[in-house]
Structures are given as structure tokens and as C-alpha cells.
Amino acid sequence: MPPRPRWWHTLQESRRQACSAIDFYNRPGDKGSYLDFVVHMHLAWQNLLHADFEKKGTDFTYKGKDGRPFKTKDGDVKTWELMRCAEEAYAESDPVRKNIEFFVGIRNKIEHRFQKSLVVATGARAHALVINYESELIARFGGEFSLSSELRFPVFVQSLTPEGVDEQLNLRKKLPAKVKAYITRFEADLTDAVKDSERYEYRVLLTPLKGPKSEADLAVTFLKSESLSDEERQDLTNRSRTGTVVISEKQRDIYLKDALAPAKACAEVAARVPYVFQQYHFTQMWQRHKVRPVNGDPSKERTDNRYCLYNAAHDNYVFTRAYVERCVKEIDTPDKFRKFFGKDPVGKSA
């Protein structure tokens, strides 16, 4: 059997760090540690993106003017930190990137004596940090690397009783002033689209199920927003604002205001790169990125909704501007183009 590629080992370390982080988050009482959760998720994300860069052949080392890589005090090559990786991997307004940036900034503000208060105040963002990680893990490397077989939905009692809710509110009030100030400053510059995105802050509504169950039932049911009436959806939203819990899966953005038809998305990419970019290039990109099913796949709605959305009314797909940004970033130099498509680009003047 041939040796595993380097990115595979980096990815295994990433998955190990993520599992350690979630373990620290779910431990009861004083055994848990929010700081350890944040630190290990930081390492999990950094290794995930490093593995992706390694797989794609992207150079993620710091170099001097002479082209030689910088070295750490231990003599190792200095690689990009998580913030730099996020800047390379995501558009500036991407909620996934903003969620990562939030935790990079708050990492050194966590004090052990206030960590329970911090969990209450930022727990929904922590959920998004983990869910985004799982989504990126699958999107970039495939379902065989999913953490779903490693993790279980935790059993807990907090917030499921009126007394638990009161305790949560009391903990929130004890949040240190410097942390409150950090959260306020960080979110002041965020757009409403980012703040309302489940990829920035993933909030859920928990409610007990009543009535008979079948053998196929799961302990946790994921309810899609589009299956609710307007009144039901508004009721859930109103209850979420009390701080108890919030909404499960938002409507899958069936039509974003800035969504682009394939030809339009292709044209926008073509306008921003200095060489010929045509529809067959664009098709190769979305197929490689797996942002939508291939033609003929019965699971038409299984898209990566950061980048592509299914329009059931017209039975077609539209792409987001975030996907245009991703495509441009991956092929905006001849070397990147050559690595992605396996051939040299053709200049527009040719």
C-alpha cells in the first residue's frame, strides 16, 4: 500500500483536535473547559485548512523577500496562522470566516471563573464553529472523513426547566465588561446577513416529542423552516429572542436576492480573471467543489447553500456571489489556473 499523502495526516490531526474540543465542551461541571474547547477548535480549523492547501498545492508558508521561507525559533518552516488561512479560504463577508475570526479574537479573553457565563453568551457561535467545521470537512475531503460516527448528541438538563432558564440569565449578567465590549465591537461591523446566518451563530429550539414513535425515529429531529407555516415560524422566532433557545434550520435561502444564474456567475468570474474562462471551465469548478449534485442525481436540493441554491419552481440552480469570489481566488493567477485545470490559460487577447 502506498504511503498516505501529507495532507491526510494533517487532516487526521485536525479531526483529533475537533473531537478533543467537543469533549471539553460537553464535559459536566468543572471537568469542562470552554477555553480548551476554543483552543482545540482553533487548531482543528487551522489543520483543516492546511490540509486543504496541501491537497491543492497552495503554498501557505511565510517567505522573505529572497523567496526563502521564514523559520520559527525551533527551526520549523513558519506557516500561515488561522486568520491568514481564513482570509485565503473565504470571502471577507463570509459568515464562516466571521465566526472563525470571532473565536480567534475571544481566545485570550476567556477566564476560567467566567467561562460558564461566556458559554451562555457565545454558545450559539460555538455550535456554528463546530457545524461549520463538519460541513467544510465533508465539502473539501468527502463524507468518509465526517465526525458523525465519532460524536453523540449530549444529554443535559440545563435550560430545560424554568429554574435552568433563570440560571442561564444570571450567568449572562456576570459576563466581564471587557468580554461584553469585545462582542459589541466585533458585531458592530457585521452586516445583518452575517449576524442572522446560522453559519455565524447556530441557535436551536429544543422541544420534547409526544405521541407514538416508529423504529426509524431519532432522538433528535431536525425541522426545516420551509415545512412550517408563517405563523409557526414567527412564533419560534419570537420565542428565540427571549434568550431561551433559537431557531433550528433556517429556510434554505431558496432564492437569495443576489443569486446568479450559471451563465451570469460564469461571466462574472470571466470578467475578473485575465484569460479565457468559459462555461465548461465553470462546470468543472462546481463539479470539483461539489457545491451541487450532478445532472440526474435525484437529491436535487443537496447543495452547499453558501455557494449554490436549488430553485424548485424552475428546477434549476443559482450560484451566490460568495461562490464567484471562491472561483476567482482559486484561479486568478496562471499557476493557480494550471494547477486547477491541468493546462495553461489562454490570454483574452489571443
mmCIF file of C-alpha atoms in Angstrom:
data_model
loop_
_atom_site.group_PDB
_atom_site.id
_atom_site.type_symbol
_atom_site.label_atom_id
_atom_site.label_comp_id
_atom_site.label_asym_id
_atom_site.label_seq_id
_atom_site.Cartn_x
_atom_site.Cartn_y
_atom_site.Cartn_z
ATOM 1 C CA MET A 1 0.000 0.000 0.000
ATOM 2 C CA PRO A 2 1.493 3.400 -0.969
ATOM 3 C CA PRO A 3 2.189 5.860 1.862
ATOM 4 C CA ARG A 4 -0.547 8.323 2.772
ATOM 5 C CA PRO A 5 -0.135 11.849 1.398
ATOM 6 C CA ARG A 6 0.970 14.514 3.836
ATOM 7 C CA TRP A 7 -2.415 16.247 3.789
ATOM 8 C CA TRP A 8 -4.080 13.049 5.043
ATOM 9 C CA HIS A 9 -2.007 13.069 8.234
ATOM 10 C CA THR A 10 -2.663 16.784 8.741
ATOM 11 C CA LEU A 11 -6.385 16.108 8.357
ATOM 12 C CA GLN A 12 -6.323 13.296 10.914
ATOM 13 C CA GLU A 13 -4.735 15.686 13.412
ATOM 14 C CA SER A 14 -7.438 18.208 12.617
ATOM 15 C CA ARG A 15 -10.181 15.662 13.328
ATOM 16 C CA ARG A 16 -8.468 14.628 16.566
ATOM 17 C CA GLN A 17 -8.323 18.232 17.744
ATOM 18 C CA ALA A 18 -12.007 18.753 16.903
ATOM 19 C CA CYS A 19 -13.041 15.682 18.886
ATOM 20 C CA SER A 20 -10.953 16.860 21.848
ATOM 21 C CA ALA A 21 -12.575 20.295 21.658
ATOM 22 C CA ILE A 22 -16.094 18.887 21.668
ATOM 23 C CA ASP A 23 -15.202 16.574 24.540
ATOM 24 C CA PHE A 24 -14.084 19.540 26.648
ATOM 25 C CA TYR A 25 -17.280 21.431 25.776
ATOM 26 C CA ASN A 26 -19.588 18.550 26.718
ATOM 27 C CA ARG A 27 -17.919 17.559 29.998
ATOM 28 C CA PRO A 28 -20.147 18.332 33.002
ATOM 29 C CA GLY A 29 -19.320 20.764 35.779
ATOM 30 C CA ASP A 30 -15.722 21.684 36.489
ATOM 31 C CA LYS A 31 -14.490 18.927 34.179
ATOM 32 C CA GLY A 32 -15.484 21.020 31.197
ATOM 33 C CA SER A 33 -13.371 23.834 29.814
ATOM 34 C CA TYR A 34 -14.563 26.438 27.335
ATOM 35 C CA LEU A 35 -11.018 27.725 26.905
ATOM 36 C CA ASP A 36 -9.808 24.242 25.942
ATOM 37 C CA PHE A 37 -12.738 23.940 23.548
ATOM 38 C CA VAL A 38 -11.781 27.195 21.815
ATOM 39 C CA VAL A 39 -8.064 26.349 21.701
ATOM 40 C CA HIS A 40 -8.618 22.866 20.261
ATOM 41 C CA MET A 41 -11.169 24.105 17.704
ATOM 42 C CA HIS A 42 -8.632 26.761 16.694
ATOM 43 C CA LEU A 43 -6.102 24.002 15.996
ATOM 44 C CA ALA A 44 -8.729 21.845 14.292
ATOM 45 C CA TRP A 45 -9.638 24.628 11.863
ATOM 46 C CA GLN A 46 -6.014 25.562 11.209
ATOM 47 C CA ASN A 47 -5.081 21.963 10.412
ATOM 48 C CA LEU A 48 -8.192 21.514 8.282
ATOM 49 C CA LEU A 49 -7.287 24.473 6.077
ATOM 50 C CA HIS A 50 -3.609 23.498 5.988
ATOM 51 C CA ALA A 51 -4.633 20.022 4.814
ATOM 52 C CA ASP A 52 -6.803 21.555 2.107
ATOM 53 C CA PHE A 53 -3.963 23.835 0.973
ATOM 54 C CA GLU A 54 -1.569 20.867 0.929
ATOM 55 C CA LYS A 55 -4.003 18.841 -1.144
ATOM 56 C CA LYS A 56 -4.456 21.675 -3.659
ATOM 57 C CA GLY A 57 -0.767 22.539 -3.806
ATOM 58 C CA THR A 58 -1.268 26.003 -2.314
ATOM 59 C CA ASP A 59 1.865 27.404 -0.677
ATOM 60 C CA PHE A 60 0.925 28.508 2.845
ATOM 61 C CA THR A 61 4.375 29.388 4.187
ATOM 62 C CA TYR A 62 5.688 32.826 5.034
ATOM 63 C CA LYS A 63 8.640 33.880 2.899
ATOM 64 C CA GLY A 64 11.135 36.700 2.925
ATOM 65 C CA LYS A 65 11.998 38.995 0.020
ATOM 66 C CA ASP A 66 14.606 36.483 -1.123
ATOM 67 C CA GLY A 67 11.895 33.849 -1.500
ATOM 68 C CA ARG A 68 13.188 31.708 1.343
ATOM 69 C CA PRO A 69 10.703 30.545 3.981
ATOM 70 C CA PHE A 70 10.801 32.063 7.423
ATOM 71 C CA LYS A 71 11.708 29.737 10.271
ATOM 72 C CA THR A 72 10.355 29.544 13.797
ATOM 73 C CA LYS A 73 12.634 29.576 16.855
ATOM 74 C CA ASP A 74 12.622 25.784 16.692
ATOM 75 C CA GLY A 75 13.800 25.809 13.097
ATOM 76 C CA ASP A 76 10.465 24.778 11.562
ATOM 77 C CA VAL A 77 9.069 26.496 8.478
ATOM 78 C CA LYS A 78 6.620 29.208 9.522
ATOM 79 C CA THR A 79 3.157 28.525 8.106
ATOM 80 C CA TRP A 80 0.057 30.676 7.980
ATOM 81 C CA GLU A 81 -1.847 31.154 11.217
ATOM 82 C CA LEU A 82 -5.612 30.585 11.282
ATOM 83 C CA MET A 83 -6.588 34.194 10.496
ATOM 84 C CA ARG A 84 -4.404 34.211 7.383
ATOM 85 C CA CYS A 85 -5.816 30.836 6.331
ATOM 86 C CA ALA A 86 -9.376 32.114 6.707
ATOM 87 C CA GLU A 87 -8.560 35.165 4.598
ATOM 88 C CA GLU A 88 -7.331 32.873 1.831
ATOM 89 C CA ALA A 89 -10.193 30.381 2.061
ATOM 90 C CA TYR A 90 -13.226 32.673 2.430
ATOM 91 C CA ALA A 91 -14.551 35.977 1.155
ATOM 92 C CA GLU A 92 -14.372 38.830 3.654
ATOM 93 C CA SER A 93 -18.132 38.831 4.273
ATOM 94 C CA ASP A 94 -18.497 35.043 4.565
ATOM 95 C CA PRO A 95 -20.235 34.155 7.879
ATOM 96 C CA VAL A 96 -17.929 31.137 8.280
ATOM 97 C CA ARG A 97 -14.899 33.431 8.215
ATOM 98 C CA LYS A 98 -16.527 35.885 10.639
ATOM 99 C CA ASN A 99 -17.332 33.058 13.032
ATOM 100 C CA ILE A 100 -13.700 31.921 12.962
ATOM 101 C CA GLU A 101 -12.466 35.493 13.463
ATOM 102 C CA PHE A 102 -14.786 35.913 16.453
ATOM 103 C CA PHE A 103 -13.189 32.975 18.268
ATOM 104 C CA VAL A 104 -9.646 33.960 17.318
ATOM 105 C CA GLY A 105 -10.308 37.298 18.993
ATOM 106 C CA ILE A 106 -12.005 35.947 22.090
ATOM 107 C CA ARG A 107 -9.492 33.179 22.760
ATOM 108 C CA ASN A 108 -7.302 35.262 25.098
ATOM 109 C CA LYS A 109 -10.280 36.841 26.885
ATOM 110 C CA ILE A 110 -11.581 33.655 28.471
ATOM 111 C CA GLU A 111 -11.130 33.481 32.243
ATOM 112 C CA HIS A 112 -11.885 30.194 33.976
ATOM 113 C CA ARG A 113 -14.086 31.755 36.648
ATOM 114 C CA PHE A 114 -16.317 33.379 33.999
ATOM 115 C CA GLN A 115 -16.343 30.622 31.407
ATOM 116 C CA LYS A 116 -19.876 29.446 32.257
ATOM 117 C CA SER A 117 -21.141 32.956 31.583
ATOM 118 C CA LEU A 118 -19.215 33.031 28.343
ATOM 119 C CA VAL A 119 -20.754 29.730 27.227
ATOM 120 C CA VAL A 120 -24.217 31.186 27.763
ATOM 121 C CA ALA A 121 -23.347 34.355 25.836
ATOM 122 C CA THR A 122 -21.488 32.734 22.941
ATOM 123 C CA GLY A 123 -22.671 29.125 22.885
ATOM 124 C CA ALA A 124 -24.650 29.541 19.658
ATOM 125 C CA ARG A 125 -21.485 30.765 17.934
ATOM 126 C CA ALA A 126 -19.623 27.749 19.325
ATOM 127 C CA HIS A 127 -22.249 25.472 17.813
ATOM 128 C CA ALA A 128 -21.768 27.211 14.472
ATOM 129 C CA LEU A 129 -17.980 26.819 14.784
ATOM 130 C CA VAL A 130 -18.366 23.038 15.085
ATOM 131 C CA ILE A 131 -21.126 22.641 12.482
ATOM 132 C CA ASN A 132 -19.183 24.771 10.003
ATOM 133 C CA TYR A 133 -16.131 22.616 10.631
ATOM 134 C CA GLU A 134 -18.063 19.433 9.879
ATOM 135 C CA SER A 135 -19.543 20.976 6.725
ATOM 136 C CA GLU A 136 -16.129 22.077 5.480
ATOM 137 C CA LEU A 137 -14.600 18.714 6.357
ATOM 138 C CA ILE A 138 -17.112 16.937 4.120
ATOM 139 C CA ALA A 139 -17.152 19.555 1.358
ATOM 140 C CA ARG A 140 -13.355 19.607 0.997
ATOM 141 C CA PHE A 141 -12.481 15.954 1.661
ATOM 142 C CA GLY A 142 -15.624 13.838 1.394
ATOM 143 C CA GLY A 143 -18.123 12.140 3.681
ATOM 144 C CA GLU A 144 -15.729 9.400 4.757
ATOM 145 C CA PHE A 145 -13.962 11.967 6.951
ATOM 146 C CA SER A 146 -17.134 13.099 8.750
ATOM 147 C CA LEU A 147 -17.131 13.232 12.547
ATOM 148 C CA SER A 148 -20.715 11.960 12.696
ATOM 149 C CA SER A 149 -19.610 8.462 13.711
ATOM 150 C CA GLU A 150 -17.423 9.877 16.496
ATOM 151 C CA LEU A 151 -19.947 12.147 18.229
ATOM 152 C CA ARG A 152 -23.274 11.837 20.023
ATOM 153 C CA PHE A 153 -25.944 14.385 20.915
ATOM 154 C CA PRO A 154 -25.212 15.275 24.574
ATOM 155 C CA VAL A 155 -27.607 14.529 27.391
ATOM 156 C CA PHE A 156 -28.199 17.550 29.632
ATOM 157 C CA VAL A 157 -30.763 19.266 31.845
ATOM 158 C CA GLN A 158 -29.717 22.907 31.767
ATOM 159 C CA SER A 159 -32.355 25.252 30.312
ATOM 160 C CA LEU A 160 -34.977 22.503 30.179
ATOM 161 C CA THR A 161 -36.615 23.765 33.376
ATOM 162 C CA PRO A 162 -37.721 27.290 34.368
ATOM 163 C CA GLU A 163 -35.035 27.287 37.060
ATOM 164 C CA GLY A 164 -32.453 26.384 34.448
ATOM 165 C CA VAL A 165 -33.504 29.324 32.300
ATOM 166 C CA ASP A 166 -33.187 31.696 35.268
ATOM 167 C CA GLU A 167 -29.710 30.375 36.000
ATOM 168 C CA GLN A 168 -28.698 30.941 32.388
ATOM 169 C CA LEU A 169 -29.888 34.552 32.563
ATOM 170 C CA ASN A 170 -27.989 35.120 35.814
ATOM 171 C CA LEU A 171 -24.802 33.719 34.297
ATOM 172 C CA ARG A 172 -25.154 36.012 31.301
ATOM 173 C CA LYS A 173 -25.270 39.057 33.595
ATOM 174 C CA LYS A 174 -21.909 38.052 35.146
ATOM 175 C CA LEU A 175 -20.037 38.308 31.850
ATOM 176 C CA PRO A 176 -16.918 40.508 32.320
ATOM 177 C CA ALA A 177 -17.156 44.026 30.913
ATOM 178 C CA LYS A 178 -14.151 43.541 28.602
ATOM 179 C CA VAL A 179 -15.790 40.498 27.010
ATOM 180 C CA LYS A 180 -19.089 42.323 26.560
ATOM 181 C CA ALA A 181 -17.160 45.182 24.955
ATOM 182 C CA TYR A 182 -15.332 42.793 22.619
ATOM 183 C CA ILE A 183 -18.573 41.174 21.450
ATOM 184 C CA THR A 184 -20.211 44.560 20.917
ATOM 185 C CA ARG A 185 -17.249 45.935 18.937
ATOM 186 C CA PHE A 186 -16.898 42.792 16.850
ATOM 187 C CA GLU A 187 -20.549 42.673 15.851
ATOM 188 C CA ALA A 188 -20.829 46.404 15.212
ATOM 189 C CA ASP A 189 -19.174 45.958 11.823
ATOM 190 C CA LEU A 190 -21.106 42.851 10.790
ATOM 191 C CA THR A 191 -23.907 43.063 8.276
ATOM 192 C CA ASP A 192 -27.371 41.813 9.206
ATOM 193 C CA ALA A 193 -26.899 38.988 6.699
ATOM 194 C CA VAL A 194 -23.864 37.727 8.618
ATOM 195 C CA LYS A 195 -25.407 38.180 12.077
ATOM 196 C CA ASP A 196 -28.565 36.350 11.006
ATOM 197 C CA SER A 197 -26.682 33.496 9.354
ATOM 198 C CA GLU A 198 -26.636 30.101 11.070
ATOM 199 C CA ARG A 199 -23.033 29.816 9.877
ATOM 200 C CA TYR A 200 -22.108 32.674 12.201
ATOM 201 C CA GLU A 201 -24.419 31.822 15.104
ATOM 202 C CA TYR A 202 -26.258 28.484 15.144
ATOM 203 C CA ARG A 203 -29.176 28.551 17.528
ATOM 204 C CA VAL A 204 -31.623 25.712 18.073
ATOM 205 C CA LEU A 205 -35.050 25.159 19.563
ATOM 206 C CA LEU A 206 -35.413 22.047 21.719
ATOM 207 C CA THR A 207 -38.865 20.680 22.391
ATOM 208 C CA PRO A 208 -39.950 17.212 23.572
ATOM 209 C CA LEU A 209 -41.718 14.995 21.041
ATOM 210 C CA LYS A 210 -45.023 13.459 22.079
ATOM 211 C CA GLY A 211 -47.083 10.632 20.645
ATOM 212 C CA PRO A 212 -46.160 7.245 19.226
ATOM 213 C CA LYS A 213 -42.814 6.722 17.601
ATOM 214 C CA SER A 214 -41.594 4.347 14.952
ATOM 215 C CA GLU A 215 -38.422 2.287 14.834
ATOM 216 C CA ALA A 216 -36.999 4.840 12.397
ATOM 217 C CA ASP A 217 -37.339 7.762 14.832
ATOM 218 C CA LEU A 218 -34.232 9.506 16.088
ATOM 219 C CA ALA A 219 -33.780 11.155 19.474
ATOM 220 C CA VAL A 220 -33.220 14.458 17.684
ATOM 221 C CA THR A 221 -35.384 15.686 14.832
ATOM 222 C CA PHE A 222 -34.168 18.432 12.521
ATOM 223 C CA LEU A 223 -37.102 20.541 11.416
ATOM 224 C CA LYS A 224 -36.749 22.518 8.197
ATOM 225 C CA SER A 225 -38.132 26.020 8.315
ATOM 226 C CA GLU A 226 -39.910 25.668 4.979
ATOM 227 C CA SER A 227 -42.131 22.951 6.474
ATOM 228 C CA LEU A 228 -43.629 25.477 8.907
ATOM 229 C CA SER A 229 -46.430 27.959 8.364
ATOM 230 C CA ASP A 230 -45.638 31.667 8.571
ATOM 231 C CA GLU A 231 -47.345 31.818 11.974
ATOM 232 C CA GLU A 232 -45.355 28.864 13.329
ATOM 233 C CA ARG A 233 -42.089 30.263 12.046
ATOM 234 C CA GLN A 234 -42.800 33.685 13.583
ATOM 235 C CA ASP A 235 -43.721 32.081 16.899
ATOM 236 C CA LEU A 236 -40.396 30.229 17.005
ATOM 237 C CA THR A 237 -38.529 33.406 16.122
ATOM 238 C CA ASN A 238 -40.283 35.406 18.850
ATOM 239 C CA ARG A 239 -39.559 32.754 21.485
ATOM 240 C CA SER A 240 -35.936 32.611 20.412
ATOM 241 C CA ARG A 241 -35.422 36.263 21.271
ATOM 242 C CA THR A 242 -36.093 35.615 24.948
ATOM 243 C CA GLY A 243 -32.665 34.018 25.174
ATOM 244 C CA THR A 244 -34.032 30.551 25.868
ATOM 245 C CA VAL A 245 -33.116 28.980 22.562
ATOM 246 C CA VAL A 246 -33.480 29.809 18.925
ATOM 247 C CA ILE A 247 -34.278 28.520 15.542
ATOM 248 C CA SER A 248 -33.361 25.184 14.042
ATOM 249 C CA GLU A 249 -32.509 25.213 10.360
ATOM 250 C CA LYS A 250 -33.302 28.412 8.576
ATOM 251 C CA GLN A 251 -35.073 28.317 5.259
ATOM 252 C CA ARG A 252 -32.502 27.139 2.740
ATOM 253 C CA ASP A 253 -32.390 30.552 1.105
ATOM 254 C CA ILE A 254 -34.294 29.146 -1.860
ATOM 255 C CA TYR A 255 -33.708 32.422 -3.662
ATOM 256 C CA LEU A 256 -31.147 34.934 -2.451
ATOM 257 C CA LYS A 257 -31.505 38.458 -3.750
ATOM 258 C CA ASP A 258 -28.012 38.358 -5.205
ATOM 259 C CA ALA A 259 -28.220 34.835 -6.628
ATOM 260 C CA LEU A 260 -26.783 34.385 -10.117
ATOM 261 C CA ALA A 261 -27.795 32.089 -12.947
ATOM 262 C CA PRO A 262 -24.921 29.807 -14.075
ATOM 263 C CA ALA A 263 -24.199 31.870 -17.193
ATOM 264 C CA LYS A 264 -24.129 35.096 -15.169
ATOM 265 C CA ALA A 265 -21.899 33.590 -12.468
ATOM 266 C CA CYS A 266 -19.543 32.302 -15.174
ATOM 267 C CA ALA A 267 -19.464 35.753 -16.810
ATOM 268 C CA GLU A 268 -18.581 37.436 -13.503
ATOM 269 C CA VAL A 269 -15.672 35.055 -12.953
ATOM 270 C CA ALA A 270 -14.537 35.594 -16.573
ATOM 271 C CA ALA A 271 -14.587 39.368 -16.120
ATOM 272 C CA ARG A 272 -12.237 39.160 -13.146
ATOM 273 C CA VAL A 273 -9.542 36.845 -14.477
ATOM 274 C CA PRO A 274 -7.036 37.905 -17.183
ATOM 275 C CA TYR A 275 -7.603 34.949 -19.504
ATOM 276 C CA VAL A 276 -10.349 32.995 -21.244
ATOM 277 C CA PHE A 277 -12.864 31.462 -18.846
ATOM 278 C CA GLN A 278 -15.889 29.736 -20.371
ATOM 279 C CA GLN A 279 -18.903 27.755 -19.257
ATOM 280 C CA TYR A 280 -17.100 24.411 -19.395
ATOM 281 C CA HIS A 281 -14.472 25.830 -17.012
ATOM 282 C CA PHE A 282 -17.226 26.903 -14.642
ATOM 283 C CA THR A 283 -18.869 23.475 -14.843
ATOM 284 C CA GLN A 284 -15.584 21.791 -13.978
ATOM 285 C CA MET A 285 -15.234 24.053 -10.945
ATOM 286 C CA TRP A 286 -18.646 23.404 -9.421
ATOM 287 C CA GLN A 287 -18.264 19.693 -10.082
ATOM 288 C CA ARG A 288 -14.848 19.636 -8.399
ATOM 289 C CA HIS A 289 -16.111 21.702 -5.463
ATOM 290 C CA LYS A 290 -19.261 19.559 -5.180
ATOM 291 C CA VAL A 291 -21.452 22.567 -4.485
ATOM 292 C CA ARG A 292 -24.451 20.974 -6.256
ATOM 293 C CA PRO A 293 -25.443 17.478 -7.405
ATOM 294 C CA VAL A 294 -24.585 16.380 -10.932
ATOM 295 C CA ASN A 295 -27.355 16.207 -13.517
ATOM 296 C CA GLY A 296 -29.579 13.208 -12.971
ATOM 297 C CA ASP A 297 -28.959 12.973 -9.234
ATOM 298 C CA PRO A 298 -32.373 12.547 -7.528
ATOM 299 C CA SER A 299 -31.222 14.550 -4.472
ATOM 300 C CA LYS A 300 -31.511 17.871 -6.265
ATOM 301 C CA GLU A 301 -31.737 20.005 -3.114
ATOM 302 C CA ARG A 302 -28.492 18.754 -1.571
ATOM 303 C CA THR A 303 -26.370 21.796 -2.331
ATOM 304 C CA ASP A 304 -23.739 23.678 -0.377
ATOM 305 C CA ASN A 305 -26.018 26.647 0.256
ATOM 306 C CA ARG A 306 -23.131 29.022 0.829
ATOM 307 C CA TYR A 307 -22.396 28.727 -2.874
ATOM 308 C CA CYS A 308 -25.323 27.184 -4.740
ATOM 309 C CA LEU A 309 -29.090 27.021 -4.269
ATOM 310 C CA TYR A 310 -31.776 24.875 -5.854
ATOM 311 C CA ASN A 311 -34.840 26.652 -7.243
ATOM 312 C CA ALA A 312 -37.638 24.071 -7.168
ATOM 313 C CA ALA A 313 -40.095 26.282 -9.053
ATOM 314 C CA HIS A 314 -37.861 26.370 -12.133
ATOM 315 C CA ASP A 315 -35.959 23.133 -11.475
ATOM 316 C CA ASN A 316 -32.591 24.812 -11.831
ATOM 317 C CA TYR A 317 -29.659 26.084 -9.779
ATOM 318 C CA VAL A 318 -28.364 29.539 -8.951
ATOM 319 C CA PHE A 319 -24.978 30.498 -7.533
ATOM 320 C CA THR A 320 -24.052 33.001 -4.858
ATOM 321 C CA ARG A 321 -21.555 35.816 -5.132
ATOM 322 C CA ALA A 322 -19.539 34.046 -2.450
ATOM 323 C CA TYR A 323 -19.005 31.257 -4.968
ATOM 324 C CA VAL A 324 -17.846 33.729 -7.599
ATOM 325 C CA GLU A 325 -15.314 35.014 -5.046
ATOM 326 C CA ARG A 326 -14.135 31.473 -4.327
ATOM 327 C CA CYS A 327 -13.696 30.646 -8.011
ATOM 328 C CA VAL A 328 -11.768 33.836 -8.727
ATOM 329 C CA LYS A 329 -9.484 33.310 -5.749
ATOM 330 C CA GLU A 330 -8.650 29.757 -6.847
ATOM 331 C CA ILE A 331 -7.674 30.592 -10.449
ATOM 332 C CA ASP A 332 -6.656 34.270 -10.518
ATOM 333 C CA THR A 333 -3.036 33.570 -11.460
ATOM 334 C CA PRO A 334 -1.655 31.385 -14.277
ATOM 335 C CA ASP A 335 -0.091 28.999 -11.732
ATOM 336 C CA LYS A 336 -3.384 28.562 -9.877
ATOM 337 C CA PHE A 337 -5.251 28.091 -13.148
ATOM 338 C CA ARG A 338 -2.738 25.493 -14.297
ATOM 339 C CA LYS A 339 -2.964 23.579 -11.010
ATOM 340 C CA PHE A 340 -6.740 23.533 -11.076
ATOM 341 C CA PHE A 341 -7.382 22.669 -14.735
ATOM 342 C CA GLY A 342 -4.135 20.915 -15.615
ATOM 343 C CA LYS A 343 -3.364 23.152 -18.586
ATOM 344 C CA ASP A 344 -2.139 26.658 -19.333
ATOM 345 C CA PRO A 345 -4.657 29.509 -19.518
ATOM 346 C CA VAL A 346 -5.312 31.293 -22.817
ATOM 347 C CA GLY A 347 -4.944 35.033 -22.768
ATOM 348 C CA LYS A 348 -8.014 37.053 -23.670
ATOM 349 C CA SER A 349 -6.156 38.842 -26.462
ATOM 350 C CA ALA A 350 -5.212 35.537 -28.124
#
